[in-house]
Amino acid sequence: SAPLLQAAGKKNSLNLLTLTEAELEEQFVRGDGPGGQATNKTNNCVVLKHIPSGIVVKCHQTRSVEQNRKIAREILQEKVDLFYKGEDSDVFKEQKASEKKKQEKKRRAKENLERKRHFKEMQQLEKK
């Protein structure tokens, strides 16, 4: 179910499993990545673990600990929902719909490119 977990991070999913604070283990660690002193010397990166499933989320999207805590809980909730519900999860369905739209857009772009190429060939034949 590892590929299923990558679908998390999508918004507008309303029917998610609820998490209780007793199921969560929270740590604050130093962030990493670009940003120098602003990120490397402050403990505003949130590591959140869902004890029953063992799913761990690390969130360091903002400099605010409170915002990172909120974002980490949202992401964890979506991942736990995917873990337990699998393909029945709203997050999974939303991700599949997004993939389908992307493939359709790609297909249309390819058709348009093919049409343009054909049109140019016809123009060059008319010139000769």
PDB file of C-alpha atoms in Angstrom:
ATOM      1  CA  SER A   1       0.000   0.000   0.000  1.00  0.00           C
ATOM      2  CA  ALA A   2       3.007   2.340  -0.278  1.00  0.00           C
ATOM      3  CA  PRO A   3       1.841   3.843  -3.622  1.00  0.00           C
ATOM      4  CA  LEU A   4      -1.525   4.592  -2.031  1.00  0.00           C
ATOM      5  CA  LEU A   5       0.123   6.761   0.593  1.00  0.00           C
ATOM      6  CA  GLN A   6       1.621   9.027  -2.055  1.00  0.00           C
ATOM      7  CA  ALA A   7      -1.870  10.133  -3.044  1.00  0.00           C
ATOM      8  CA  ALA A   8      -2.158  12.005   0.248  1.00  0.00           C
ATOM      9  CA  GLY A   9      -1.816  15.749   0.313  1.00  0.00           C
ATOM     10  CA  LYS A  10      -4.978  16.407  -1.665  1.00  0.00           C
ATOM     11  CA  LYS A  11      -7.542  18.808  -0.250  1.00  0.00           C
ATOM     12  CA  ASN A  12     -11.362  18.897  -0.333  1.00  0.00           C
ATOM     13  CA  SER A  13     -11.689  15.371   1.053  1.00  0.00           C
ATOM     14  CA  LEU A  14     -14.518  15.557   3.543  1.00  0.00           C
ATOM     15  CA  ASN A  15     -15.165  11.946   4.543  1.00  0.00           C
ATOM     16  CA  LEU A  16     -11.885  11.182   6.357  1.00  0.00           C
ATOM     17  CA  LEU A  17     -11.312   9.049   9.425  1.00  0.00           C
ATOM     18  CA  THR A  18     -10.933  11.102  12.587  1.00  0.00           C
ATOM     19  CA  LEU A  19      -7.780  10.965  14.671  1.00  0.00           C
ATOM     20  CA  THR A  20      -7.651  11.285  18.430  1.00  0.00           C
ATOM     21  CA  GLU A  21      -4.754  12.955  20.224  1.00  0.00           C
ATOM     22  CA  ALA A  22      -4.188   9.743  22.230  1.00  0.00           C
ATOM     23  CA  GLU A  23      -3.267   7.937  18.979  1.00  0.00           C
ATOM     24  CA  LEU A  24      -0.664  10.564  18.056  1.00  0.00           C
ATOM     25  CA  GLU A  25       2.954  10.998  19.083  1.00  0.00           C
ATOM     26  CA  GLU A  26       4.338  14.457  18.360  1.00  0.00           C
ATOM     27  CA  GLN A  27       7.932  15.703  18.245  1.00  0.00           C
ATOM     28  CA  PHE A  28       9.506  19.008  17.314  1.00  0.00           C
ATOM     29  CA  VAL A  29      12.845  18.758  15.535  1.00  0.00           C
ATOM     30  CA  ARG A  30      15.168  21.045  13.664  1.00  0.00           C
ATOM     31  CA  GLY A  31      14.240  21.657  10.088  1.00  0.00           C
ATOM     32  CA  ASP A  32      16.556  21.006   7.187  1.00  0.00           C
ATOM     33  CA  GLY A  33      16.950  22.233   3.640  1.00  0.00           C
ATOM     34  CA  PRO A  34      17.419  25.747   2.246  1.00  0.00           C
ATOM     35  CA  GLY A  35      16.989  28.736   4.518  1.00  0.00           C
ATOM     36  CA  GLY A  36      20.192  28.690   6.549  1.00  0.00           C
ATOM     37  CA  GLN A  37      19.952  29.903  10.127  1.00  0.00           C
ATOM     38  CA  ALA A  38      16.213  30.564   9.870  1.00  0.00           C
ATOM     39  CA  THR A  39      15.531  26.838   9.505  1.00  0.00           C
ATOM     40  CA  ASN A  40      18.610  25.128  10.891  1.00  0.00           C
ATOM     41  CA  LYS A  41      18.532  26.644  14.408  1.00  0.00           C
ATOM     42  CA  THR A  42      14.838  26.483  15.223  1.00  0.00           C
ATOM     43  CA  ASN A  43      12.822  23.431  16.269  1.00  0.00           C
ATOM     44  CA  ASN A  44       9.760  24.200  14.190  1.00  0.00           C
ATOM     45  CA  CYS A  45       9.655  21.011  12.119  1.00  0.00           C
ATOM     46  CA  VAL A  46       6.819  18.750  13.319  1.00  0.00           C
ATOM     47  CA  VAL A  47       7.139  14.952  13.266  1.00  0.00           C
ATOM     48  CA  LEU A  48       3.779  13.306  13.852  1.00  0.00           C
ATOM     49  CA  LYS A  49       3.319   9.550  14.266  1.00  0.00           C
ATOM     50  CA  HIS A  50       0.043   7.643  14.229  1.00  0.00           C
ATOM     51  CA  ILE A  51       0.805   4.892  16.758  1.00  0.00           C
ATOM     52  CA  PRO A  52      -1.763   2.227  15.660  1.00  0.00           C
ATOM     53  CA  SER A  53      -0.730   2.271  11.977  1.00  0.00           C
ATOM     54  CA  GLY A  54       2.896   3.393  12.373  1.00  0.00           C
ATOM     55  CA  ILE A  55       2.520   6.136   9.757  1.00  0.00           C
ATOM     56  CA  VAL A  56       4.925   9.054  10.265  1.00  0.00           C
ATOM     57  CA  VAL A  57       4.563  12.549   8.790  1.00  0.00           C
ATOM     58  CA  LYS A  58       7.248  15.229   8.866  1.00  0.00           C
ATOM     59  CA  CYS A  59       6.068  18.779   8.167  1.00  0.00           C
ATOM     60  CA  HIS A  60       8.273  21.840   7.789  1.00  0.00           C
ATOM     61  CA  GLN A  61       6.317  23.913   5.271  1.00  0.00           C
ATOM     62  CA  THR A  62       6.255  27.157   7.268  1.00  0.00           C
ATOM     63  CA  ARG A  63       8.298  28.842   9.999  1.00  0.00           C
ATOM     64  CA  SER A  64       5.353  28.662  12.389  1.00  0.00           C
ATOM     65  CA  VAL A  65       5.148  25.625  14.667  1.00  0.00           C
ATOM     66  CA  GLU A  66       1.379  25.975  15.001  1.00  0.00           C
ATOM     67  CA  GLN A  67       0.810  26.057  11.239  1.00  0.00           C
ATOM     68  CA  ASN A  68       3.133  23.078  10.777  1.00  0.00           C
ATOM     69  CA  ARG A  69       1.213  21.163  13.474  1.00  0.00           C
ATOM     70  CA  LYS A  70      -2.074  21.851  11.677  1.00  0.00           C
ATOM     71  CA  ILE A  71      -0.710  20.897   8.251  1.00  0.00           C
ATOM     72  CA  ALA A  72       0.922  17.735   9.643  1.00  0.00           C
ATOM     73  CA  ARG A  73      -2.380  16.629  11.179  1.00  0.00           C
ATOM     74  CA  GLU A  74      -4.234  17.186   7.886  1.00  0.00           C
ATOM     75  CA  ILE A  75      -1.659  15.195   5.920  1.00  0.00           C
ATOM     76  CA  LEU A  76      -1.562  12.431   8.529  1.00  0.00           C
ATOM     77  CA  GLN A  77      -5.362  12.212   8.559  1.00  0.00           C
ATOM     78  CA  GLU A  78      -5.383  11.730   4.779  1.00  0.00           C
ATOM     79  CA  LYS A  79      -2.628   9.119   4.906  1.00  0.00           C
ATOM     80  CA  VAL A  80      -4.348   7.177   7.703  1.00  0.00           C
ATOM     81  CA  ASP A  81      -7.599   7.312   5.728  1.00  0.00           C
ATOM     82  CA  LEU A  82      -5.789   5.875   2.701  1.00  0.00           C
ATOM     83  CA  PHE A  83      -4.108   3.230   4.866  1.00  0.00           C
ATOM     84  CA  TYR A  84      -7.369   1.897   6.293  1.00  0.00           C
ATOM     85  CA  LYS A  85      -9.811   2.470   3.422  1.00  0.00           C
ATOM     86  CA  GLY A  86      -7.470   1.862   0.475  1.00  0.00           C
ATOM     87  CA  GLU A  87      -9.232   2.322  -2.863  1.00  0.00           C
ATOM     88  CA  ASP A  88     -12.500   3.238  -1.114  1.00  0.00           C
ATOM     89  CA  SER A  89     -10.893   6.384   0.309  1.00  0.00           C
ATOM     90  CA  ASP A  90     -12.037   9.783  -1.005  1.00  0.00           C
ATOM     91  CA  VAL A  91      -8.385  10.848  -1.209  1.00  0.00           C
ATOM     92  CA  PHE A  92      -7.600   7.893  -3.490  1.00  0.00           C
ATOM     93  CA  LYS A  93     -10.644   8.563  -5.685  1.00  0.00           C
ATOM     94  CA  GLU A  94      -9.736  12.249  -5.952  1.00  0.00           C
ATOM     95  CA  GLN A  95      -6.170  11.376  -6.931  1.00  0.00           C
ATOM     96  CA  LYS A  96      -7.366   8.925  -9.600  1.00  0.00           C
ATOM     97  CA  ALA A  97      -9.735  11.541 -11.028  1.00  0.00           C
ATOM     98  CA  SER A  98      -6.870  14.040 -11.141  1.00  0.00           C
ATOM     99  CA  GLU A  99      -4.668  11.515 -12.974  1.00  0.00           C
ATOM    100  CA  LYS A 100      -7.443  10.848 -15.462  1.00  0.00           C
ATOM    101  CA  LYS A 101      -7.859  14.585 -16.166  1.00  0.00           C
ATOM    102  CA  LYS A 102      -4.113  14.934 -16.656  1.00  0.00           C
ATOM    103  CA  GLN A 103      -4.019  12.017 -19.123  1.00  0.00           C
ATOM    104  CA  GLU A 104      -6.976  13.456 -21.033  1.00  0.00           C
ATOM    105  CA  LYS A 105      -5.270  16.850 -21.246  1.00  0.00           C
ATOM    106  CA  LYS A 106      -2.090  15.184 -22.488  1.00  0.00           C
ATOM    107  CA  ARG A 107      -4.044  13.228 -25.121  1.00  0.00           C
ATOM    108  CA  ARG A 108      -5.770  16.402 -26.387  1.00  0.00           C
ATOM    109  CA  ALA A 109      -2.462  18.260 -26.579  1.00  0.00           C
ATOM    110  CA  LYS A 110      -0.958  15.396 -28.584  1.00  0.00           C
ATOM    111  CA  GLU A 111      -3.925  15.412 -30.994  1.00  0.00           C
ATOM    112  CA  ASN A 112      -3.615  19.185 -31.483  1.00  0.00           C
ATOM    113  CA  LEU A 113       0.096  18.854 -32.176  1.00  0.00           C
ATOM    114  CA  GLU A 114      -0.611  16.130 -34.716  1.00  0.00           C
ATOM    115  CA  ARG A 115      -3.269  18.326 -36.381  1.00  0.00           C
ATOM    116  CA  LYS A 116      -0.847  21.251 -36.612  1.00  0.00           C
ATOM    117  CA  ARG A 117       1.858  19.037 -38.086  1.00  0.00           C
ATOM    118  CA  HIS A 118      -0.589  17.698 -40.677  1.00  0.00           C
ATOM    119  CA  PHE A 119      -1.744  21.238 -41.512  1.00  0.00           C
ATOM    120  CA  LYS A 120       1.862  22.398 -42.092  1.00  0.00           C
ATOM    121  CA  GLU A 121       2.535  19.420 -44.327  1.00  0.00           C
ATOM    122  CA  MET A 122      -0.549  20.246 -46.391  1.00  0.00           C
ATOM    123  CA  GLN A 123       0.554  23.893 -46.718  1.00  0.00           C
ATOM    124  CA  GLN A 124       4.001  22.847 -47.931  1.00  0.00           C
ATOM    125  CA  LEU A 125       2.486  20.475 -50.489  1.00  0.00           C
ATOM    126  CA  GLU A 126       0.282  23.276 -51.819  1.00  0.00           C
ATOM    127  CA  LYS A 127       3.312  25.560 -52.241  1.00  0.00           C
ATOM    128  CA  LYS A 128       5.059  23.001 -54.447  1.00  0.00           C
TER     129      LYS A 128
END
